[in-house]
XYZ file of C-alpha atoms in Angstrom:
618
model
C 85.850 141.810 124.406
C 87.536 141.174 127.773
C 91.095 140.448 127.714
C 91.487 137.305 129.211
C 93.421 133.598 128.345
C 90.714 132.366 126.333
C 89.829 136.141 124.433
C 93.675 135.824 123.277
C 94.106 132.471 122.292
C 91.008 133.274 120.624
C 92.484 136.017 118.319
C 95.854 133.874 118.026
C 94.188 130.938 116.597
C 92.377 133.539 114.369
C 95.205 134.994 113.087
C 96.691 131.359 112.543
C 93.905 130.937 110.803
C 94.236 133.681 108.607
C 98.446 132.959 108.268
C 97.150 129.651 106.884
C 95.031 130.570 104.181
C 97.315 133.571 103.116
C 100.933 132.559 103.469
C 103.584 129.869 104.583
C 104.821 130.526 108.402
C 107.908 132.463 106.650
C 105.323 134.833 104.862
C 105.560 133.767 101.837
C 102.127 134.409 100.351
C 100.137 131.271 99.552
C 96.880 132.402 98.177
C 95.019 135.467 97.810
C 91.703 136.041 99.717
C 88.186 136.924 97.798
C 85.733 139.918 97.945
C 85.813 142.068 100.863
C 87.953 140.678 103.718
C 87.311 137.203 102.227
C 83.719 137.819 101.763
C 81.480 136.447 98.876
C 79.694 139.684 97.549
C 78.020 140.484 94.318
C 75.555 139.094 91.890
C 77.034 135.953 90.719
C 75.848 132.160 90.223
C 75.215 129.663 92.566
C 78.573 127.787 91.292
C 80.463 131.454 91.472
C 79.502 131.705 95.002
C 80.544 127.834 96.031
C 83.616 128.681 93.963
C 84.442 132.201 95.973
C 83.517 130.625 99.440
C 86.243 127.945 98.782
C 88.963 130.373 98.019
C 87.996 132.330 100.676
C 87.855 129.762 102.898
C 92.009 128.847 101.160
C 91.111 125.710 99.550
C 94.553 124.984 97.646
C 92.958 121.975 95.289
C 89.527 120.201 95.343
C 89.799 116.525 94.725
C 87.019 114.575 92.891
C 85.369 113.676 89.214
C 83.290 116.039 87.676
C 79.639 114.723 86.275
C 76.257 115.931 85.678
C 75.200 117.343 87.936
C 78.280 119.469 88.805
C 79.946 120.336 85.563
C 79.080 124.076 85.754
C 81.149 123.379 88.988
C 84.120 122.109 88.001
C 84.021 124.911 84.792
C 83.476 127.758 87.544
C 86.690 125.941 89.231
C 88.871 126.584 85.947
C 87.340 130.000 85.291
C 88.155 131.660 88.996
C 91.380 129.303 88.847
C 90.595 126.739 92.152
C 93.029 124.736 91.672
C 91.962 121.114 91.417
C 92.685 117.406 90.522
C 91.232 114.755 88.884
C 90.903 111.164 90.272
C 90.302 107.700 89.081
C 87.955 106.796 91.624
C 85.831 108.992 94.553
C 87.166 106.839 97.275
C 90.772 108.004 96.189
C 88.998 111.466 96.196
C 88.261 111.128 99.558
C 91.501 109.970 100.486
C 93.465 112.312 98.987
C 91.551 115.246 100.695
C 92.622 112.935 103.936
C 96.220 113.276 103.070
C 95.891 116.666 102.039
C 94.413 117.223 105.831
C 96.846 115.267 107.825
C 99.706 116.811 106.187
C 99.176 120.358 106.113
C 96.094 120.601 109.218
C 93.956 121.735 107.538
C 90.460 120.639 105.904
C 90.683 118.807 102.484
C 88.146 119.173 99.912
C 86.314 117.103 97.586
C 83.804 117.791 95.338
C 81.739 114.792 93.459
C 78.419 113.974 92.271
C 75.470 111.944 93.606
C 74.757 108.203 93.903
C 77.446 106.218 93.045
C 80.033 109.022 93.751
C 79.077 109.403 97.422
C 78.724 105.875 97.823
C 82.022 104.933 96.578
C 83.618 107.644 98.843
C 81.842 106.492 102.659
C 84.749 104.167 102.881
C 87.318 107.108 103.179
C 85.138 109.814 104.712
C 84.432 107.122 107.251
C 88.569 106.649 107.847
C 88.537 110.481 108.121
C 85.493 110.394 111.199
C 87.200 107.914 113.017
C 90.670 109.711 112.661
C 89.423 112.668 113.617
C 90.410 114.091 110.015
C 88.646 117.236 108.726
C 87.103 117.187 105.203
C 84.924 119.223 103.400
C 82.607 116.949 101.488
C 80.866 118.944 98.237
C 78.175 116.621 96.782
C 75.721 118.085 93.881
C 72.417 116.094 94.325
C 69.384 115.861 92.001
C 67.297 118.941 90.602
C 64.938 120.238 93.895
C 63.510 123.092 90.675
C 59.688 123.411 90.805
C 59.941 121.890 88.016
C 61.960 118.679 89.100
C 60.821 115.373 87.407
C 60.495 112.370 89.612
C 62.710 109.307 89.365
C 65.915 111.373 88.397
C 69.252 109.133 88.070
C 71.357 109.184 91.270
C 68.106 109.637 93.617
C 69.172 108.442 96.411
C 69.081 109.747 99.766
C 71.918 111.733 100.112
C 71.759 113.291 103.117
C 70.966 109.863 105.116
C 74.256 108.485 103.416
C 76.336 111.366 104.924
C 75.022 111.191 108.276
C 77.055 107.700 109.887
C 80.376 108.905 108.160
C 80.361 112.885 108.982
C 80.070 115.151 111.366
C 76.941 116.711 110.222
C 75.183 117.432 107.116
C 74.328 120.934 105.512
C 72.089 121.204 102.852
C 71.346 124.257 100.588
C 67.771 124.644 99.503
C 67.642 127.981 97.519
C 70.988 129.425 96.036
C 71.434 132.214 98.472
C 72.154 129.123 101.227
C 75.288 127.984 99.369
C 78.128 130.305 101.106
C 77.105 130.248 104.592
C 76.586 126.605 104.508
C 79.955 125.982 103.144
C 81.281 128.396 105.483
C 79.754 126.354 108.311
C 81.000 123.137 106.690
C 84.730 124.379 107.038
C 84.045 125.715 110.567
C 82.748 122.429 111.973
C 85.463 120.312 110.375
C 87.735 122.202 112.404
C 86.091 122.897 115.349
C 86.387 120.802 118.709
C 87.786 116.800 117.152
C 88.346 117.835 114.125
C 86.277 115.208 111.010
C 84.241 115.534 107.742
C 81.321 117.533 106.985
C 78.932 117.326 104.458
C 77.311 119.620 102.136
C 74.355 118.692 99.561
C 73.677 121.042 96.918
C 70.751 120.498 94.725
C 72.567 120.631 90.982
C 69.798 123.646 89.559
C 70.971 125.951 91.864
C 74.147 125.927 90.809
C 73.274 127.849 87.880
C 70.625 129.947 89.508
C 72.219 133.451 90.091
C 71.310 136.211 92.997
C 73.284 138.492 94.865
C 75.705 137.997 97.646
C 76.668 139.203 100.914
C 78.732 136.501 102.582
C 81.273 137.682 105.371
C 83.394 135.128 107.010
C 82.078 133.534 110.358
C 83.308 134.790 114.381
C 85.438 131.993 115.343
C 83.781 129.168 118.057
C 84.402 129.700 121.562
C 86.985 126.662 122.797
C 85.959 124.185 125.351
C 87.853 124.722 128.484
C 86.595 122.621 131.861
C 88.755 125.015 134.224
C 87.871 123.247 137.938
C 88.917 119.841 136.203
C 92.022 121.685 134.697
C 92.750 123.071 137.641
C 92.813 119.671 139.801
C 94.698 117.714 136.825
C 97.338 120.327 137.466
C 97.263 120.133 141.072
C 97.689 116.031 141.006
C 100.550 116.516 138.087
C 102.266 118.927 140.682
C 102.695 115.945 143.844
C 106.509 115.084 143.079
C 105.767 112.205 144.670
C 104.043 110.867 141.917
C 106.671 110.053 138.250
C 104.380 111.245 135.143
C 104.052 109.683 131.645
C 102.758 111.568 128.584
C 100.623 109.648 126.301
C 99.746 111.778 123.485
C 97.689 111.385 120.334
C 96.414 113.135 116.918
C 95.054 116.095 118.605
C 98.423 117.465 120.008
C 99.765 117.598 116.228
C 99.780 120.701 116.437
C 100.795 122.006 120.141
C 104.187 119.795 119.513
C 106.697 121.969 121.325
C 104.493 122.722 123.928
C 103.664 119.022 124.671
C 107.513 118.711 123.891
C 108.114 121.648 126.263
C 105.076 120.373 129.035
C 106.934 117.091 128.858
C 110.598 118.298 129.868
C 108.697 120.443 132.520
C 107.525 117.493 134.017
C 110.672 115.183 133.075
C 107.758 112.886 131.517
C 108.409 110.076 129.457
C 106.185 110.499 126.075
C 104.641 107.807 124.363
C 102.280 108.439 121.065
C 98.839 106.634 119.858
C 99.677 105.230 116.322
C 98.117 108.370 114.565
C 100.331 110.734 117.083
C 103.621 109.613 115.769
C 105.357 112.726 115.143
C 103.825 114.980 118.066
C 107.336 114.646 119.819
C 110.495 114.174 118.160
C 111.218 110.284 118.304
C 114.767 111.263 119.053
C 114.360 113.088 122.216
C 115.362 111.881 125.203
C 112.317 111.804 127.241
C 110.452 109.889 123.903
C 110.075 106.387 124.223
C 108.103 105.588 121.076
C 104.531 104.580 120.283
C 101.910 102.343 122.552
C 103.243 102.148 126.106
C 101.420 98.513 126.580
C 102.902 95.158 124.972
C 101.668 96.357 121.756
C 104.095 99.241 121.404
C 107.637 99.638 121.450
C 109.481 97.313 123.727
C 110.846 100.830 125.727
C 107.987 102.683 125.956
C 106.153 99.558 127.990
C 109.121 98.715 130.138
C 109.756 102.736 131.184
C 105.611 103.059 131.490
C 105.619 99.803 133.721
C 108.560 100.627 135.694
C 108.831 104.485 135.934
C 105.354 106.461 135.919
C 102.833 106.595 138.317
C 100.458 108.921 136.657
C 99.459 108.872 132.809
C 98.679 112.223 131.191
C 96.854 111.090 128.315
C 96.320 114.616 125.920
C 94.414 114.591 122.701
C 93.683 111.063 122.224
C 91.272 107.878 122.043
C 91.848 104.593 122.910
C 90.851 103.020 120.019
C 90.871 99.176 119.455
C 94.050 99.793 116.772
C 96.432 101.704 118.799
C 95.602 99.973 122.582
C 96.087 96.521 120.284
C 92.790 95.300 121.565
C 92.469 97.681 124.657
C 95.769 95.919 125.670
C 97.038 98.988 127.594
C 97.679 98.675 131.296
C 95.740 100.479 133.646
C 98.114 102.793 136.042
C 97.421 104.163 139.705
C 96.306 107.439 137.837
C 94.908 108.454 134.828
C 94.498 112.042 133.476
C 92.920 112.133 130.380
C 92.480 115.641 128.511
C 90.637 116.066 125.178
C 88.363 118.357 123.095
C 85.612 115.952 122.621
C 83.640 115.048 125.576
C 82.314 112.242 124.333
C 86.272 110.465 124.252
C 86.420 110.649 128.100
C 86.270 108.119 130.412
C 85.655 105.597 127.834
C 87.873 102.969 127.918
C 90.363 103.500 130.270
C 89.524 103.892 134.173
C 90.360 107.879 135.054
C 91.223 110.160 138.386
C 90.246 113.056 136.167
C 89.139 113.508 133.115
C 89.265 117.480 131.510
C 86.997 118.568 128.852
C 89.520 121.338 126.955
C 91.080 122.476 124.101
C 94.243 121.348 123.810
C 96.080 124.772 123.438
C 94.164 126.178 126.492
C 94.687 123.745 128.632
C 98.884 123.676 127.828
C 98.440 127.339 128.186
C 96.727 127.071 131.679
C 99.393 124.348 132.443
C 102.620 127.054 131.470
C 101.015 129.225 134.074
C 102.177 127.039 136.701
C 105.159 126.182 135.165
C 106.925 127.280 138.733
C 104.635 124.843 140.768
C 104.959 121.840 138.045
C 108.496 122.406 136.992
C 110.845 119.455 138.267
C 114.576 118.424 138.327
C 115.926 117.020 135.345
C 116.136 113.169 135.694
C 119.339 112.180 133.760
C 118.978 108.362 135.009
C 115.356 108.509 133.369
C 117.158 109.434 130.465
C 119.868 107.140 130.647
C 117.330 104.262 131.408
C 115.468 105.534 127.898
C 118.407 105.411 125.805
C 119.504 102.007 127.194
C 116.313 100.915 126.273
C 115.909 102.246 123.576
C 119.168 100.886 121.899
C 117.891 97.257 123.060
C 115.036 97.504 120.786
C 117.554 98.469 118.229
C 119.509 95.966 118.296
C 115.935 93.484 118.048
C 115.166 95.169 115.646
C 117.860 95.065 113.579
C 117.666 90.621 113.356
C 116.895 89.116 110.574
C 114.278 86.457 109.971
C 113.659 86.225 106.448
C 115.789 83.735 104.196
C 114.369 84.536 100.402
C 113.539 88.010 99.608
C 113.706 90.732 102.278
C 112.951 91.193 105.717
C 110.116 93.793 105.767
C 111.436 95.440 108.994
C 115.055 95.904 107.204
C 113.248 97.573 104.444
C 111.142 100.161 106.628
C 114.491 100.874 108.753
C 116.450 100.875 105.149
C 114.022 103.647 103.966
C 113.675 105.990 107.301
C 118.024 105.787 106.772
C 117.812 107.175 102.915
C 114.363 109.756 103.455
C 115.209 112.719 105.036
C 113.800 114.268 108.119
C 110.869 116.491 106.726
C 109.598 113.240 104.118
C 105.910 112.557 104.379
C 105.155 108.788 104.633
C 102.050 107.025 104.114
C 101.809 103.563 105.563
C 98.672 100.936 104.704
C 96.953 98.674 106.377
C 99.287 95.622 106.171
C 101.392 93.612 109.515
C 103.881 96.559 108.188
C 102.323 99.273 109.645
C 102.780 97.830 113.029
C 107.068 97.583 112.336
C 106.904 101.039 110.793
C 104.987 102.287 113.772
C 108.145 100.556 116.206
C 111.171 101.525 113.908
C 110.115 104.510 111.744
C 112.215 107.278 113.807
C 109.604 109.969 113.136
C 111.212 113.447 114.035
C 108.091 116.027 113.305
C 104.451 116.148 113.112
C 102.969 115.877 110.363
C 105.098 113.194 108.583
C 103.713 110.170 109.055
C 100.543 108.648 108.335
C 97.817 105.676 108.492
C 94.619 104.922 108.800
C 93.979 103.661 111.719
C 90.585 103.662 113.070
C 88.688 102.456 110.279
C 91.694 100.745 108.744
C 90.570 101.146 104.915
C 92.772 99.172 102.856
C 93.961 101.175 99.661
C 94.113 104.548 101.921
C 98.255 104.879 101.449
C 98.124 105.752 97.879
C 95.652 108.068 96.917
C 96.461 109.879 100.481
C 99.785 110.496 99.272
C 99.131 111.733 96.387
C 96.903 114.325 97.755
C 99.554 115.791 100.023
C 102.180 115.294 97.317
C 99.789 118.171 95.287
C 100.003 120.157 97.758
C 104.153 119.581 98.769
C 105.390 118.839 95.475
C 109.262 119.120 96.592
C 108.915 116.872 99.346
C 109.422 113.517 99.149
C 106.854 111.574 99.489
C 106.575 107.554 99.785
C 104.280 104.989 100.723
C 104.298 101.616 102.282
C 101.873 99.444 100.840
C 101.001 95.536 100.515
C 100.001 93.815 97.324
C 96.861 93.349 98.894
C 96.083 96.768 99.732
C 97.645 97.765 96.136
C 95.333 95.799 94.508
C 92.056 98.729 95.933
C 93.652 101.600 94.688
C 96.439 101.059 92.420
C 94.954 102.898 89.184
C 95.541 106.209 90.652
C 98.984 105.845 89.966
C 97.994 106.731 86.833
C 96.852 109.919 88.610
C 100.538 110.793 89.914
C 101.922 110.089 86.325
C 99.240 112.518 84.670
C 100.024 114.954 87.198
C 104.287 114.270 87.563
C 103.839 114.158 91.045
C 106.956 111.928 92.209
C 105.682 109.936 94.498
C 107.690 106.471 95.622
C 105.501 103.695 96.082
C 107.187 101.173 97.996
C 104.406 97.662 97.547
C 105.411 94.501 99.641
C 104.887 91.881 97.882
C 104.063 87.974 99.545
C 101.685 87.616 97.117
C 98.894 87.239 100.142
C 96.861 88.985 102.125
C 99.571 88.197 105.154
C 97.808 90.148 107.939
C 94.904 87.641 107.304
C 96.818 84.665 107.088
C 98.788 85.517 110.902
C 95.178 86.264 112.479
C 93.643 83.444 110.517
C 96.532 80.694 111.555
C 96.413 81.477 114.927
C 92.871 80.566 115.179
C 91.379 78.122 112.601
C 95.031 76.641 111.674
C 94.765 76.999 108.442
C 93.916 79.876 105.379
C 91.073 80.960 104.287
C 90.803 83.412 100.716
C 93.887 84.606 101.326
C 96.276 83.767 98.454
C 96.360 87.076 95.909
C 97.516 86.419 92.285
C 101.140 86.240 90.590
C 101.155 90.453 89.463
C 103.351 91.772 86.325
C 104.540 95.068 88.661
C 106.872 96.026 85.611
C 104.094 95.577 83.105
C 101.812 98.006 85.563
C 104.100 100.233 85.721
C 104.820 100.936 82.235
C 101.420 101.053 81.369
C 100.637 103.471 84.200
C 103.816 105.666 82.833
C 105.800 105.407 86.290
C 109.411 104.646 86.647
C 109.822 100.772 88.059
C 112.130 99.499 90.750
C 112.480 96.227 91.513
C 113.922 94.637 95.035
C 114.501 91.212 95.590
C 116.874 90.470 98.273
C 118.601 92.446 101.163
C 121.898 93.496 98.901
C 119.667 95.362 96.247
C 117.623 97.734 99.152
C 120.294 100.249 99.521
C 120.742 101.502 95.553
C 117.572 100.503 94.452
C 115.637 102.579 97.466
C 118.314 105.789 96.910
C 117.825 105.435 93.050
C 113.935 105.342 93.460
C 114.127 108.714 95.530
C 116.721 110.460 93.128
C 113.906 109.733 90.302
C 112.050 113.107 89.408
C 108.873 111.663 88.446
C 106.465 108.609 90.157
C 108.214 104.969 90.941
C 106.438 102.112 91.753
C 109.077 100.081 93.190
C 108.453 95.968 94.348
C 109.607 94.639 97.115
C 109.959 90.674 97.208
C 108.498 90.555 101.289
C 109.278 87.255 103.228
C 108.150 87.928 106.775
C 108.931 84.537 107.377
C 108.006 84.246 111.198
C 108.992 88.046 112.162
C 107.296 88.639 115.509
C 104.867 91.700 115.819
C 104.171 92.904 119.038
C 100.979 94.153 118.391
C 99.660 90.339 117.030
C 100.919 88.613 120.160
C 99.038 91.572 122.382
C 95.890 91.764 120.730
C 95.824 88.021 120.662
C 97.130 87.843 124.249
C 93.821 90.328 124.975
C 91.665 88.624 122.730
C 92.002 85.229 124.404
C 91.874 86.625 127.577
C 88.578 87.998 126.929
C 86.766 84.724 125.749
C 84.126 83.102 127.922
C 84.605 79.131 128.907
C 82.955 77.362 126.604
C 84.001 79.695 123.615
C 87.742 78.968 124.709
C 87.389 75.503 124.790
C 86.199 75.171 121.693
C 88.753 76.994 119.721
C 91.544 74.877 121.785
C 89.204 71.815 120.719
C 89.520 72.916 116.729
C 93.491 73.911 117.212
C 93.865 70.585 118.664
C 91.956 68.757 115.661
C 93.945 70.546 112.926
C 97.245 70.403 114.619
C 96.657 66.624 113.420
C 95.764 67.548 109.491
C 99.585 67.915 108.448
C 98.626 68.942 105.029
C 96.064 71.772 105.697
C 93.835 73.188 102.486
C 95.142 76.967 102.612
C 93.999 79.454 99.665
């Protein structure tokens, strides 16, 4: 092999790789490998040889519900010891293997059975494709035997199912097939944007047996478009020109180097949504998340007023995050990322770079010298002015019964510690979190944002809480999106894992009601019912925590954490008329973006209903 960049990032990422599945960064070991340098060899069964290609691959725990067609599975799993957990519902088994992925990097795995198990996971594997999220998806389908019967229960078509909401699909059609295609499964969810994978397995071969000679796979080469590199670098070297770092998901984990790259270049750094975390949101040169009037009020001013060229690495701009493609375009874009297919698409570009992350940070330390600039202590100063303005927004108070949800979030980053893992749902909270949740490493906080399924926080938790059982672990959830997953708390109190699950409770679905208002005037199915959270609670077997006003968030958030076991905790929410910045953008955008005629007719309705002073909201 010639020694070159690529050859030894090559064997670095393989021995991360490797570190990964065999011990924590300290060396501590974390699980052994199988059969000859993690091979799968022997005579053994079809579920033997799924079983040993997991372990080899260092699967910590598969997620899912056992069932017909994969008991002799799930049995294998407790004979070998793979560990595994048991959920109340495959979406949540998706999910969790999300949150297992997001927190540690690497893929999650689920295992479930046909028909109505795959099709009550697509909404999660689907939140995992569009957050570039990589699962493992194990589904056993119906008998493919010689002697197969038609009209078998579950018969659907599995494979077309998988297709919209994974990467690919790999099927095994005789029982020597079922290593390498798992094998390939991992591979792919990790390779170039990382997502889901499927693998169908017809239940019969599962207890077929034959022998085995399964080594592990060479590693992919990495996607490096060195001419485009090379003039991104040159552009990023004109000190004429003031750089801004906007940096998503896939820098999560190059974060001192983009940390590093962005001190280099004395580059502000803003994050997408699902890159919170990639740089330390108290450094000086961060300025938050967006960089557009969605986002935090100093990352948009220092963007507006002090960058010339944005340096866009690892991410999409995806309707979430932009707040309705709200971002403003600058003189120059660079925008550098794995997948091919994410360039150029939304935002106008000088140069876009098809590369690796880590190869093209790599190629970018080689001309440290030529790139390297002064450091810029009024950029700094301007940062942390700014920065303590938005603080000091932040901080007002606009609810008058109950609490103020952006108190709470800013009461609960105060009282977690640095390292906590935080799962946030798809409520009008998730956008304060995203402005006030000082997030100080990758890794730590969470959402779905692409495909924005409501439920996600809990289950997700959970499954990194399996894996991280001393680190705390919360969630920030609405009723509403409580109400699609709440049984699996049950889950957390089978399994002690002490999760905190924080609910905010307006007794609505309030996200609906501010885009609903602003448009028809009035509510539409909105209104959730009165809920019993200390009568749920105690049937689920969870500690309960109850907040009702702003006096009762400081002991009643530290006593939830100091609790060894699960607490659901309520939260009496008024958000009262709170502005969010990302509402008033995507609005802003959305207006904008209306022909004529379609604008004068919702000013037309507004005007009508502004007249109804008792308006029919449910």
């Amino acid at each position: 092999m010639t020694i070159s960049r690529r050859n030894l990032l090559k064997v670095a990422g393989l021995g991360a790789s490797i570190l990964a599945a065999t011990g924590h960064s300290d060396g501590t070991p974390r699980l052994r490998l199988r059969g000859n340098n993690g091979g799968v060899v022997g005579h053994m069964t079809g579920a033997e040889a799924l079983t040993e290609t997991l372990l080899s691959e260092g699967t910590e725990c598969v997620f899912g519900i056992p069932g017909a067609q994969e008991n002799e599975v799930w049995d294998t799993f407790k004979s070998k010891r793979l560990p595994y957990l048991l959920t109340t519902h495959e979406f949540s088994a998706a999910t969790m293997a999300d949150g297992y992925a997001r927190a540690t990097g690497r893929p999650g795995v689920m295992c479930i059975v046909p028909g109505p198990g795959l099709t009550n996971s697509l909404s999660g594997l689907g939140e995992a494709l569009l957050d570039s999220v990589p699962i493992v998806c194990i589904v056993g389908d119906v008998s493919n035997a010689r002697n197969a019967r038609p009209f078998q229960v579950h018969a659907l078509d599995h494979v077309s199912l998988l297709m919209p909401v994974t990467k690919r699909v790999f099927t095994a059609t005789c029982v020597g097939d079922i290593p390498i295609v798992v094998r390939q499964a991992f591979q792919l969810a990790r390779a170039g944007e990382p997502g889901p994978v499927g693998v169908v397995i017809p239940y019969n071969l599962f207890i077929e047996a034959t022998r085995f000679n399964s080594l592990p796979l060479a590693p992919l080469d990495y996607p490096f478009d060195e001419p485009a590199a090379r003039r991104a670098l040159q552009l990023l070297s004109d000190r004429r020109l003031r750089v801004g770092i906007y940096a998503g998901m896939g820098c999560m984990d190059h974060s001192a180097q983009v940390t590093q790259l962005a001190e280099l270049l004395q580059a502000p750094v803003a994050t997408s949504m699902s890159g919170k975390g990639v740089i330390s949101e108290a450094h000086p040169l961060s300025v938050g998340w967006g960089y557009g009037p969605q986002g935090t009020r100093t990352a948009e001013h220092v963007f507006a007023n002090h960058v010339d060229v944005v340096l866009a690495l690892g991410v999409k701009f995806g309707e979430v995050s932009t707040g309705f493609y709200s971002l403003p375009q600058h003189r120059h874009m660079i925008h550098v990322d794995v997948n091919e297919n994410n360039l150029g698409r939304v935002m106008r570009n000088s140069l876009c770079v098809h590369a690796d992350m880590g190869v093209f940070l790599h190629a970018a330390f080689e001309q440290a010298d030529v790139l390297r600039r002064e450091p810029n202590g009024r950029l700094c100063d301007i940062i942390m002015r700014q920065r303590r303005h938005d603080a000091r927004a932040n901080e007002e108070v606009y609810a008058r019964c109950g609490v103020d949800p952006m108190r709470f979030i800013q009461c609960l980053r105060r009282l977690t510690f640095e390292d906590a893992l935080t799962f946030v749902d798809v409520t009008l909270s998730q956008y304060l979190a995203s402005e006030t949740y000082t997030t100080i490493q990758p890794r730590t906080f969470f959402n779905p944002t692409d495909n924005q399924a409501m439920g996600w926080s809990i289950p997700a938790a959970i499954g990194a809480q399996r894996v991280f059982p001393n680190r705390q672990t919360v969630t920030i959830t609405g009723d509403g999106c409580f109400l699609m997953s709440c049984t699996e708390i049950s889950t957390a109190a089978r399994e002690r894992l002490p999760v905190k699950f924080f609910v905010l409770d307006d007794q609505a679905y309030h996200y609906m009601q501010e885009l609903q208002l602003a448009a028809y005037m009035r509510t539409t199915a909105t209104i959730l019912a009165r809920m019993d959270y200390r009568a749920l609670a105690a049937g689920y077997g969870v500690a309960y925590q109850e907040i009702l006003n702003p006096q009762e968030l400081e002991p009643r958030i530290r006593g939830a954490l100091e609790h060894d076991g699960p607490v659901l905790v309520r939260v009496a929410t008024d958000y009262r008329r709170r502005p969010i910045r990302w509402l008033a953008a995507a609005r802003a955008r959305f207006l904008a973006e209306l022909a004529p005629d379609q604008r004068r007719r919702f000013i037309a309705r507004a005007a009508t209903r502004a007249l109804d002073r008792r308006p029919e909201n449910d």
